[in-house]
JSON list of C-alpha atoms in Angstrom, two decimals:
[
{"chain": "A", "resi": 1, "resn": "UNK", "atom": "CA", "xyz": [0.00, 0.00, 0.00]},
{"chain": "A", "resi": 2, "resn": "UNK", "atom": "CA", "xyz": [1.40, 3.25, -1.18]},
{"chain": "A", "resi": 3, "resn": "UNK", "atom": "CA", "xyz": [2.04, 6.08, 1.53]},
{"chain": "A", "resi": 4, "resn": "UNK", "atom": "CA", "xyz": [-0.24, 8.79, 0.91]},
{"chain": "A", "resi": 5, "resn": "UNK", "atom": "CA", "xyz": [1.37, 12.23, -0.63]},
{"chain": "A", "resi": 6, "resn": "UNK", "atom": "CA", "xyz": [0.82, 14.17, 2.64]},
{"chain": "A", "resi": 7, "resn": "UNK", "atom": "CA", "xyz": [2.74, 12.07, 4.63]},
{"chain": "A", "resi": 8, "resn": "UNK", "atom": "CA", "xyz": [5.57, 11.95, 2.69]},
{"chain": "A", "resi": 9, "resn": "UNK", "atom": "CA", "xyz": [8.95, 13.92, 4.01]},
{"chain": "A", "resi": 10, "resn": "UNK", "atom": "CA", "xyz": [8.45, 17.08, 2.11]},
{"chain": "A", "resi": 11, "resn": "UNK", "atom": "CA", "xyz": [12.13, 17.28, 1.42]},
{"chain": "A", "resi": 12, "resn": "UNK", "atom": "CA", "xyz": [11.86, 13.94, -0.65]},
{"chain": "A", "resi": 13, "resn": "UNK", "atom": "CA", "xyz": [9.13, 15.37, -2.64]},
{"chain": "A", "resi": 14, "resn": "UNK", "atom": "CA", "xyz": [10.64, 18.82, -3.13]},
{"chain": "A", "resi": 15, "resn": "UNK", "atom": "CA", "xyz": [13.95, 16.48, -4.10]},
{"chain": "A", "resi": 16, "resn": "UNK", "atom": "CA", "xyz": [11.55, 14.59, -6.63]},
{"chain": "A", "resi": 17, "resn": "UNK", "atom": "CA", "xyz": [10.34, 17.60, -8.25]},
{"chain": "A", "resi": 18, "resn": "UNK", "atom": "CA", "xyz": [13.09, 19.28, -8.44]},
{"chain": "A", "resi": 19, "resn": "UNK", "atom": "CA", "xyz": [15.10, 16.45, -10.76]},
{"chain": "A", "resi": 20, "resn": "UNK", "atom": "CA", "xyz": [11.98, 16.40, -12.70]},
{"chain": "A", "resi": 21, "resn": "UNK", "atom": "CA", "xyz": [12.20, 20.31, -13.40]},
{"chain": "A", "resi": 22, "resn": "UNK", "atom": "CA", "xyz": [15.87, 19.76, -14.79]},
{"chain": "A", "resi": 23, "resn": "UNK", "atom": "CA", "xyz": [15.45, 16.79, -16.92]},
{"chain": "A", "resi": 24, "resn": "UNK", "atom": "CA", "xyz": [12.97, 18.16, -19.12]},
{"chain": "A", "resi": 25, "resn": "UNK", "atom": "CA", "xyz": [14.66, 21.90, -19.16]},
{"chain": "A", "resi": 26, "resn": "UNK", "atom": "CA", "xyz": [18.15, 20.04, -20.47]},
{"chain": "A", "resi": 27, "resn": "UNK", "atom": "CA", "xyz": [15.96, 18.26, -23.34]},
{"chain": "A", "resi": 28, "resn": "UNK", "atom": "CA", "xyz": [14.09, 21.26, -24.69]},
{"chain": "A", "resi": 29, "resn": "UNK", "atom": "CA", "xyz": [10.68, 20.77, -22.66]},
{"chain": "A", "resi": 30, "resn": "UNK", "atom": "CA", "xyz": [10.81, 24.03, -21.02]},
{"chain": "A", "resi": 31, "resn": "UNK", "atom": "CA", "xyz": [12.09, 27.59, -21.34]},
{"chain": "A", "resi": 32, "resn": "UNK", "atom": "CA", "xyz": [14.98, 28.72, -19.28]},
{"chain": "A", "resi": 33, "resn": "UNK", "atom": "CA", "xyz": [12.68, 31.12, -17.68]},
{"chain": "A", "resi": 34, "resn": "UNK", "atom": "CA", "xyz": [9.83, 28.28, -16.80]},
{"chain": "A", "resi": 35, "resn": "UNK", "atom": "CA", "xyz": [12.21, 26.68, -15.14]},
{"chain": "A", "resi": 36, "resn": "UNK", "atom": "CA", "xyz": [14.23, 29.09, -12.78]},
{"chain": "A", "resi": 37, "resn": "UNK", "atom": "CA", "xyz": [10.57, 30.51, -11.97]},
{"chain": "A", "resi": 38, "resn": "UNK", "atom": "CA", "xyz": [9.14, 26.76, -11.45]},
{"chain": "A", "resi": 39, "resn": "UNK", "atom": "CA", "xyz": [12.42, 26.07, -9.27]},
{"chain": "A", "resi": 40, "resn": "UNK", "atom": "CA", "xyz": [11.87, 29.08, -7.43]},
{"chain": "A", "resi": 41, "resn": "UNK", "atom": "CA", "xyz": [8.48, 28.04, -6.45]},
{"chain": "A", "resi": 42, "resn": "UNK", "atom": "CA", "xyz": [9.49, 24.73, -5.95]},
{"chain": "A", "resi": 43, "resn": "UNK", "atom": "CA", "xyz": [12.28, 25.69, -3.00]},
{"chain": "A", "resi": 44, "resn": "UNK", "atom": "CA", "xyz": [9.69, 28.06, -1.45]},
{"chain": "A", "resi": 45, "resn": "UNK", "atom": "CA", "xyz": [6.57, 26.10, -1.37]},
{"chain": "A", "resi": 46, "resn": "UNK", "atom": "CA", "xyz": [5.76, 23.66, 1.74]},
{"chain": "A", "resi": 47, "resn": "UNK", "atom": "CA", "xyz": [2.77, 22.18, 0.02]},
{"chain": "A", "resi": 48, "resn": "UNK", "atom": "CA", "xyz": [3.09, 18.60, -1.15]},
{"chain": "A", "resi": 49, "resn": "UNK", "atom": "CA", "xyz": [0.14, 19.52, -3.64]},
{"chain": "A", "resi": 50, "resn": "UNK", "atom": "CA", "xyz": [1.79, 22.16, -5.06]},
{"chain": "A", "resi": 51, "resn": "UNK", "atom": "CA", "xyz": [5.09, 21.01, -5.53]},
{"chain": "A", "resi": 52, "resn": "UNK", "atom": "CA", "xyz": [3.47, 17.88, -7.61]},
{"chain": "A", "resi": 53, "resn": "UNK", "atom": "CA", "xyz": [1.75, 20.64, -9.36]},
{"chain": "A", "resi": 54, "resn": "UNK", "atom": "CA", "xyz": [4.80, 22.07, -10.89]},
{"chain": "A", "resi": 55, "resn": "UNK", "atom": "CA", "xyz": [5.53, 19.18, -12.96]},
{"chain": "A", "resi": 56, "resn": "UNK", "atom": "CA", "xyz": [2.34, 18.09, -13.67]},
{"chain": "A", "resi": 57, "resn": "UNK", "atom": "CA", "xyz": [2.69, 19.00, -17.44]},
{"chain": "A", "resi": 58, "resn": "UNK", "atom": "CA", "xyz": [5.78, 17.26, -17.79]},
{"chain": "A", "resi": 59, "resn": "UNK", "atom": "CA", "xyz": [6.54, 14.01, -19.63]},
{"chain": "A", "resi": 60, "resn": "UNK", "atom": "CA", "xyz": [10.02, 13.75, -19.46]},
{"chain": "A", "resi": 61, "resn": "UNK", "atom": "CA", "xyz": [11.09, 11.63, -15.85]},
{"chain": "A", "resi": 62, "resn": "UNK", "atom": "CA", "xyz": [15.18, 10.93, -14.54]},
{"chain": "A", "resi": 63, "resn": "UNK", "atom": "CA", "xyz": [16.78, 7.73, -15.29]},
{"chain": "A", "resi": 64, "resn": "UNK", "atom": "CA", "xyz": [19.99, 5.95, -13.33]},
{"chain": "A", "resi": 65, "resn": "UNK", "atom": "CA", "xyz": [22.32, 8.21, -16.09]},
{"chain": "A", "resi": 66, "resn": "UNK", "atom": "CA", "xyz": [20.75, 11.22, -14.62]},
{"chain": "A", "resi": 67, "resn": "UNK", "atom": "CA", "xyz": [21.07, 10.30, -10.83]},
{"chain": "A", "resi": 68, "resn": "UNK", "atom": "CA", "xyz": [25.08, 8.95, -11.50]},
{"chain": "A", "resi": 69, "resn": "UNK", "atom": "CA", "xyz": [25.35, 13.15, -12.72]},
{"chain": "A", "resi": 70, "resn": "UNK", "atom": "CA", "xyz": [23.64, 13.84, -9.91]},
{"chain": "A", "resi": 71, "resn": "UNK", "atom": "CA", "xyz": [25.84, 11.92, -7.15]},
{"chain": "A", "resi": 72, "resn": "UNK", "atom": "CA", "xyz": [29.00, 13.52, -9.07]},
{"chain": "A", "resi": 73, "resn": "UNK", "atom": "CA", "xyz": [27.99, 17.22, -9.35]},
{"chain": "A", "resi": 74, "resn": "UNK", "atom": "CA", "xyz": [26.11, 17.27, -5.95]},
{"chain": "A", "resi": 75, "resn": "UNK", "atom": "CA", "xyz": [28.24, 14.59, -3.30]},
{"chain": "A", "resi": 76, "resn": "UNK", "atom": "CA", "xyz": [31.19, 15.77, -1.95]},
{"chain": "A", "resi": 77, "resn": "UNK", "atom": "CA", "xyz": [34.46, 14.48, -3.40]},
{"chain": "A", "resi": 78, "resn": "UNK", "atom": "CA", "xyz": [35.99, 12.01, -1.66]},
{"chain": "A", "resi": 79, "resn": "UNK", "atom": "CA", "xyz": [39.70, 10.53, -2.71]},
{"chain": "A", "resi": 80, "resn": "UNK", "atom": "CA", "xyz": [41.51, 7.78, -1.08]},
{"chain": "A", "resi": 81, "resn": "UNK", "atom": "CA", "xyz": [44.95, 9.58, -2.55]},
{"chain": "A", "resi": 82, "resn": "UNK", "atom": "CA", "xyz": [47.57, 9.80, -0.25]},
{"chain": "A", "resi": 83, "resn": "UNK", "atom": "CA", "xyz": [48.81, 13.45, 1.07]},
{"chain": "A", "resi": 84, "resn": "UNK", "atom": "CA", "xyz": [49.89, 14.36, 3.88]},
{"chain": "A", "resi": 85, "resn": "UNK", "atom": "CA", "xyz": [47.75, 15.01, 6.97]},
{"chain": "A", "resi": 86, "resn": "UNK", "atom": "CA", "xyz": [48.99, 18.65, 7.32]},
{"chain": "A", "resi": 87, "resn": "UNK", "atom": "CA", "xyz": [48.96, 21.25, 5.42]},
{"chain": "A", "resi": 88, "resn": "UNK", "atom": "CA", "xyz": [50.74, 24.61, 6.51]},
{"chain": "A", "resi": 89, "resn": "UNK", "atom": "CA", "xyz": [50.03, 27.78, 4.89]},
{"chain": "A", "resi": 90, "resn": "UNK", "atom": "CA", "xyz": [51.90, 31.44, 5.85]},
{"chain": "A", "resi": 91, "resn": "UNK", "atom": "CA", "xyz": [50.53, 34.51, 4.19]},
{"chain": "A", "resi": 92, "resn": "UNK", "atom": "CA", "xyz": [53.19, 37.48, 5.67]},
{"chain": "A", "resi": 93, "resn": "UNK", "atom": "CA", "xyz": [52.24, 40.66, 3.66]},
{"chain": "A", "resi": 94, "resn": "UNK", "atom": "CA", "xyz": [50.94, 39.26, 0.79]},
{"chain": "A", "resi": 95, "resn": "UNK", "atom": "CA", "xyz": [47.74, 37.24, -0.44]},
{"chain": "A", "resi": 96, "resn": "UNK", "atom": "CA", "xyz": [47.34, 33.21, -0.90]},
{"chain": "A", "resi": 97, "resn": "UNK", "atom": "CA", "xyz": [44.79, 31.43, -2.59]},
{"chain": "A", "resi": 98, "resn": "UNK", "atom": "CA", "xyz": [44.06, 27.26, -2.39]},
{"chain": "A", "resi": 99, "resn": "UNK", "atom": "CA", "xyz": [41.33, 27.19, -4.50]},
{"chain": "A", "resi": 100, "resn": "UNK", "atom": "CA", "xyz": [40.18, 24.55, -7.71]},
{"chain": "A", "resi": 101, "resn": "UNK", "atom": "CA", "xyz": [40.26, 20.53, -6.58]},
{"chain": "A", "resi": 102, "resn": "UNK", "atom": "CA", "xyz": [42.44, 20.28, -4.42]},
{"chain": "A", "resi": 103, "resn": "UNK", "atom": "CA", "xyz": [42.90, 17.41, -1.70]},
{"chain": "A", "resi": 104, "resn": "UNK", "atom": "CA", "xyz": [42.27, 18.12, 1.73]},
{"chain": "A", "resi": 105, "resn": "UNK", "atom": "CA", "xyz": [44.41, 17.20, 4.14]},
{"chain": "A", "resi": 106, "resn": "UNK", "atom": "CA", "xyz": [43.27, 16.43, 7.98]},
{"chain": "A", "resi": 107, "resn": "UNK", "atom": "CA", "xyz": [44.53, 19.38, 9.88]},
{"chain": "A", "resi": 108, "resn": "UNK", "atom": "CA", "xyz": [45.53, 23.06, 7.76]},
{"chain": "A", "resi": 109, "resn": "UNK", "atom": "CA", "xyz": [47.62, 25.31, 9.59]},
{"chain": "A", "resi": 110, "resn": "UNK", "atom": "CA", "xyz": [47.03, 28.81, 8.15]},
{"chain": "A", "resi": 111, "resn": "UNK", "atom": "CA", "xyz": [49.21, 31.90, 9.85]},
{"chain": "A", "resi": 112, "resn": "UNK", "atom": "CA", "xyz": [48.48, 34.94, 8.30]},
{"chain": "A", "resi": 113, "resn": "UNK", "atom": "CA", "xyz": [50.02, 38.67, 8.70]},
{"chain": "A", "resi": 114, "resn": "UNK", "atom": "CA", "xyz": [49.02, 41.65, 7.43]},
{"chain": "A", "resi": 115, "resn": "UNK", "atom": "CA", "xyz": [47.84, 39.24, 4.27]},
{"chain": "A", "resi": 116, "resn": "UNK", "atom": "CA", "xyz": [44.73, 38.07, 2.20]},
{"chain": "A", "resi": 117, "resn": "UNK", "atom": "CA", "xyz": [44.32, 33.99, 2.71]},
{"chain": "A", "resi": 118, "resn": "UNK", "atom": "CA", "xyz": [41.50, 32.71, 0.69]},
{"chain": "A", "resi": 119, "resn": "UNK", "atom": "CA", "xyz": [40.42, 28.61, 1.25]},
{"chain": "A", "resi": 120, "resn": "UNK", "atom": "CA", "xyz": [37.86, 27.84, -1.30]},
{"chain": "A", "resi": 121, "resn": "UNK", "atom": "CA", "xyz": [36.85, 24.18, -0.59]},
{"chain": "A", "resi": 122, "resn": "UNK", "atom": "CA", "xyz": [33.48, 24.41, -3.26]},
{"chain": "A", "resi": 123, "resn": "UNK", "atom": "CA", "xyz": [35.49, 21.63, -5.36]},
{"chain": "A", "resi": 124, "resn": "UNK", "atom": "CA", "xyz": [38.15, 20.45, -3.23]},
{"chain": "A", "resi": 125, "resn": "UNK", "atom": "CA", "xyz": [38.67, 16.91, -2.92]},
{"chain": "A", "resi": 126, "resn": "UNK", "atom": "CA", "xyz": [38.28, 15.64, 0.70]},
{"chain": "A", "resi": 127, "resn": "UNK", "atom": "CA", "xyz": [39.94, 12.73, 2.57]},
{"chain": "A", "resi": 128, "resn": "UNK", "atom": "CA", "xyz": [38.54, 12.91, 5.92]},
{"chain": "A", "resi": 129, "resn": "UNK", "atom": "CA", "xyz": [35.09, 13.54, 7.59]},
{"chain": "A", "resi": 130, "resn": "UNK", "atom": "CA", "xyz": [36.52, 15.84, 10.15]},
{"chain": "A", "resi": 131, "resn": "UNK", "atom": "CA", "xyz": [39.02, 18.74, 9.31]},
{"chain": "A", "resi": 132, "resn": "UNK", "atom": "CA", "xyz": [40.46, 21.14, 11.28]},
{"chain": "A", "resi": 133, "resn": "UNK", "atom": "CA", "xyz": [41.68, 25.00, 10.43]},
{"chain": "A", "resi": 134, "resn": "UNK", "atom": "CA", "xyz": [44.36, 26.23, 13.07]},
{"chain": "A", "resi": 135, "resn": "UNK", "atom": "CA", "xyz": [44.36, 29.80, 12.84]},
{"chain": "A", "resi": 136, "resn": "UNK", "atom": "CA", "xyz": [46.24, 32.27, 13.69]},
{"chain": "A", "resi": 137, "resn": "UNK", "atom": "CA", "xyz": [45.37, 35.80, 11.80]},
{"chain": "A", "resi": 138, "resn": "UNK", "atom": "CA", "xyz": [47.18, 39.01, 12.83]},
{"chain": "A", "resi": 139, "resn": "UNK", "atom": "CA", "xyz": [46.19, 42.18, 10.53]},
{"chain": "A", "resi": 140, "resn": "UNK", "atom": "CA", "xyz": [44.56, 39.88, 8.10]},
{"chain": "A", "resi": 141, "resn": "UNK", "atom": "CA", "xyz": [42.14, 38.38, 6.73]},
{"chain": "A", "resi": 142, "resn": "UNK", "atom": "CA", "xyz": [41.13, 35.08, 6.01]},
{"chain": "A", "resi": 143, "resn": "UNK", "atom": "CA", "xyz": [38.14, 33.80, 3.80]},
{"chain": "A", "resi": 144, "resn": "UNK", "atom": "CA", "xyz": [36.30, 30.19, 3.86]},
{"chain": "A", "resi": 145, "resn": "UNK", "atom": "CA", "xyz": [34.05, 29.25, 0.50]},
{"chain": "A", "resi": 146, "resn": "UNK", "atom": "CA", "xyz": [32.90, 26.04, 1.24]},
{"chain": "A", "resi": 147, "resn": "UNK", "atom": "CA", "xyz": [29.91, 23.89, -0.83]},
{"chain": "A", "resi": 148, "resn": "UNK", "atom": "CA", "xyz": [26.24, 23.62, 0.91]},
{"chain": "A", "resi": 149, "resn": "UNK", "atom": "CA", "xyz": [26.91, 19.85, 1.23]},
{"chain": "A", "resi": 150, "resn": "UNK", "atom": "CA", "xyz": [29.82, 20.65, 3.87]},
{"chain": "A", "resi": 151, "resn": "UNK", "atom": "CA", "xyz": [29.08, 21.37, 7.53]},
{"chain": "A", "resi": 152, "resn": "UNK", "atom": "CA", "xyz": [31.61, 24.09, 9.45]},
{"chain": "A", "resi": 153, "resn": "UNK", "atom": "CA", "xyz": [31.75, 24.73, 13.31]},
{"chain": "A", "resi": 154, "resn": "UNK", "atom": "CA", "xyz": [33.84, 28.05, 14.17]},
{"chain": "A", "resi": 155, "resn": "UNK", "atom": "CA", "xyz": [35.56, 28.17, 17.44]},
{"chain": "A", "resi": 156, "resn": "UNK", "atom": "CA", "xyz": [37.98, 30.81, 16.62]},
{"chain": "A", "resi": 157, "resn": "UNK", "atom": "CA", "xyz": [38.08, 33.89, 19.22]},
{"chain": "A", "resi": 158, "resn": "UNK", "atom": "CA", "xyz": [38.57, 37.46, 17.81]},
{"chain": "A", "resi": 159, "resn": "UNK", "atom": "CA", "xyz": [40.12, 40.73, 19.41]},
{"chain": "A", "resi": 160, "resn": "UNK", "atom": "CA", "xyz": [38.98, 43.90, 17.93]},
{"chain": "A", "resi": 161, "resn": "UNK", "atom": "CA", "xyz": [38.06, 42.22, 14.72]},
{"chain": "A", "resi": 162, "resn": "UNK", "atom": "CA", "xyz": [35.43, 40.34, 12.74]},
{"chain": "A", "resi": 163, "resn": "UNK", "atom": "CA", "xyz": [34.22, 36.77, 12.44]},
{"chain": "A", "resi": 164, "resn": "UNK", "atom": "CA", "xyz": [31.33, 36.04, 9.87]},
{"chain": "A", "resi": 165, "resn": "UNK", "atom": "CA", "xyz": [29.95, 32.62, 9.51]},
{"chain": "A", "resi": 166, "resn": "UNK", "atom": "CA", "xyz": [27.36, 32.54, 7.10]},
{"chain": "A", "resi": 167, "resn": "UNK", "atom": "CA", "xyz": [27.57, 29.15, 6.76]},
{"chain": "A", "resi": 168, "resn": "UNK", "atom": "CA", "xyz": [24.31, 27.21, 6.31]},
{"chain": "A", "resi": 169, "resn": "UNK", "atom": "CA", "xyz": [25.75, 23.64, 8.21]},
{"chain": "A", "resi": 170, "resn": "UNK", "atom": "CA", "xyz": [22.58, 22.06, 7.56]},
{"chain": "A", "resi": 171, "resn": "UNK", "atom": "CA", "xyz": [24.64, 18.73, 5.18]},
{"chain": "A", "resi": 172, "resn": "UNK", "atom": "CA", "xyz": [23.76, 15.28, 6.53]},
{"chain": "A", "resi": 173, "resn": "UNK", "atom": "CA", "xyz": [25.84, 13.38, 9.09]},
{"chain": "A", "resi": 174, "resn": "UNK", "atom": "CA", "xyz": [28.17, 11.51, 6.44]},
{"chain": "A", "resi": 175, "resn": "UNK", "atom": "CA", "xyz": [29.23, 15.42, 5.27]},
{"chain": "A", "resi": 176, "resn": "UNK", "atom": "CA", "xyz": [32.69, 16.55, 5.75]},
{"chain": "A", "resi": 177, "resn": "UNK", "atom": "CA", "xyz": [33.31, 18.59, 9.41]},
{"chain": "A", "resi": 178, "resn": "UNK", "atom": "CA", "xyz": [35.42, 21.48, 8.83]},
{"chain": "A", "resi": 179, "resn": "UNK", "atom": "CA", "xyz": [36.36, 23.04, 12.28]},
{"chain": "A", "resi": 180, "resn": "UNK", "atom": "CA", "xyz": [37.96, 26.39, 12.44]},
{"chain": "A", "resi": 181, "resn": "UNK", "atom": "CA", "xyz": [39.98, 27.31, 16.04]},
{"chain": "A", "resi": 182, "resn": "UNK", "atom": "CA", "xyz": [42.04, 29.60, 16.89]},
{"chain": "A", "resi": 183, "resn": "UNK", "atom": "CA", "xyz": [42.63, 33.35, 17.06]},
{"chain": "A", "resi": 184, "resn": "UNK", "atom": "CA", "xyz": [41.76, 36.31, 14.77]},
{"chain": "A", "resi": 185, "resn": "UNK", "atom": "CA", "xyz": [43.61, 40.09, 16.06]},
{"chain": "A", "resi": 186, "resn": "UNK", "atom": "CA", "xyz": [42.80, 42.96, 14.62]},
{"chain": "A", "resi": 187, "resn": "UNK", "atom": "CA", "xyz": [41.69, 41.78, 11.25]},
{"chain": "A", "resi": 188, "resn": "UNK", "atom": "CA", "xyz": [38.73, 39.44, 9.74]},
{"chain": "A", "resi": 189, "resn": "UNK", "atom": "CA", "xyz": [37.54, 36.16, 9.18]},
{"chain": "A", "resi": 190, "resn": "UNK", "atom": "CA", "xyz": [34.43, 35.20, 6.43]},
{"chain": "A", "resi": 191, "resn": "UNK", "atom": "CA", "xyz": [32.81, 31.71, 5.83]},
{"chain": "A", "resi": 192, "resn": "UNK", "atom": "CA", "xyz": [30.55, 31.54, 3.12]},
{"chain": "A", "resi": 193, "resn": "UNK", "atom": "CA", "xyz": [28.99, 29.62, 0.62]},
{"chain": "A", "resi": 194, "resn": "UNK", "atom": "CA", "xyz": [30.20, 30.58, -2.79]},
{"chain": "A", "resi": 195, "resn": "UNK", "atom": "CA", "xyz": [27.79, 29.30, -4.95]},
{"chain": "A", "resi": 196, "resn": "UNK", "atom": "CA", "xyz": [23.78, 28.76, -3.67]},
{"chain": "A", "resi": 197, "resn": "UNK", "atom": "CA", "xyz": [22.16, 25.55, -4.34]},
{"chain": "A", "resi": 198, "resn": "UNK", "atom": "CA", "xyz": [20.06, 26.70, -6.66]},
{"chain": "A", "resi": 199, "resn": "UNK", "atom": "CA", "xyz": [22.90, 28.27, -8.50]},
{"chain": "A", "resi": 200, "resn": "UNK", "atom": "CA", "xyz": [24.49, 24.61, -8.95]},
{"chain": "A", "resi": 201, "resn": "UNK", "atom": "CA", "xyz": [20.58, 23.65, -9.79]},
{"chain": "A", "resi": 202, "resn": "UNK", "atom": "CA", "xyz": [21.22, 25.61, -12.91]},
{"chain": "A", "resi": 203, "resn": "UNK", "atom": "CA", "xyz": [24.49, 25.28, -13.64]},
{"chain": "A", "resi": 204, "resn": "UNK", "atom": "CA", "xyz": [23.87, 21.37, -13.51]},
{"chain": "A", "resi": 205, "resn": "UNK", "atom": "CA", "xyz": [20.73, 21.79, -15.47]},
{"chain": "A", "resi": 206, "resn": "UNK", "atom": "CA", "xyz": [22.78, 23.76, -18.58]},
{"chain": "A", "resi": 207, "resn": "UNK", "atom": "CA", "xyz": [25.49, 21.05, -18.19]},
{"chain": "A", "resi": 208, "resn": "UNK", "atom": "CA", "xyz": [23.07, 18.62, -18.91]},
{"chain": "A", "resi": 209, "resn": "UNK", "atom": "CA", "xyz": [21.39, 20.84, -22.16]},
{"chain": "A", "resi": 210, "resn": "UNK", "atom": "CA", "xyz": [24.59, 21.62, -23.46]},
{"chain": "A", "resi": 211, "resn": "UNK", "atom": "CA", "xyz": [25.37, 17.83, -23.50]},
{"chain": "A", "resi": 212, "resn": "UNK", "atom": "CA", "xyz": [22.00, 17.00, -24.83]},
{"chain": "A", "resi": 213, "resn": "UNK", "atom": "CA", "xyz": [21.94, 19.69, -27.61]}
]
């Protein structure tokens, strides 16, 4: 006996919908602008009813090609490489970037002065579940882009500066931990996500056309 639409996890339907919207925008179905103002609708709505009603004019369903995209655009990159476990970065009066996929080691040791020291983990290539960022930032600052799929706890302790963590850390419990201690003096410290989900929604979704056409 099938579970009755209400009772479904919302989430799973919204998930559902969703994959439906982009397979039949990558094969022509739908406009461009049907679908960013159908996905729109379909990440704001908390009606089972309506979210079904979104796709209810579309044919077009996803197949196991589509979910293996999925897993690989949208599940954090894991590597059973070999690097080492520590990674030390200095930034003295100057700026440093470790950005693009690149693998993550277990503990990063970043020591910046009167620098710029930008981490962008959106397509690194992790290791481990749990990571730790030592700190220490002195008349600097220090940025964190990390993916939506990627949980971050902040522990770091600031004296006449600024820490922003705009961080969603919502990602399920397999996700990658990335813990962030130490000390930020007189200078700043930003997590944030560099790209919104539904901005990889879309970008996905023209991958997909662009292969198709």
């Amino acid at each position: 006996m099938s579970v009755t639409l209400e009772d479904r996890p919302i989430e799973q339907v919204r998930e559902q919908v969703i994959d439906k919207l982009i397979v039949n925008y990558s094969h022509g179905i739908i406009s461009a602008e049907a679908f960013e103002r159908r996905l729109d609708d379909a990440m704001a709505s908390e009606s089972h009813q309506e979210l079904l009603d979104l796709v209810a004019d579309l044919s077009l369903s996803t197949d196991d090609e589509y979910s293996s995209k999925k897993d690989q655009q949208f599940t954090p990159n894991y590597s059973n490489k070999e690097a080492d476990d520590t990674l030390v970065i200095s930034c003295i009066l100057g700026n440093n970037e470790r950005s693009g996929q690149w693998v993550v080691p277990r503990e990063i040791k970043l020591n910046n002065v009167l620098g710029e020291t930008t981490l962008d983990f959106t397509d690194a290539i992790f290791q481990h579940q749990n990571i730790t960022i030592k700190l220490n930032c002195i008349l600097g600052n220090a940025k964190v882009f990390i993916p939506e799929n990627v949980n971050v706890i902040c522990k770091t302790y600031c004296a006449i500066s600024s820490i922003e963590n705009c961080a969603p850390s919502m990602a399920n419990r397999q996700a990658p931990v990335i813990t962030i201690e130490g000390k930020v003096v007189l200078g700043s410290l930003s997590v944030s996500v560099k790209r919104t989900i539904k901005e990889k929604f879309i970008a996905f979704a023209n991958q997909l056309k662009n292969t198709f056409n």
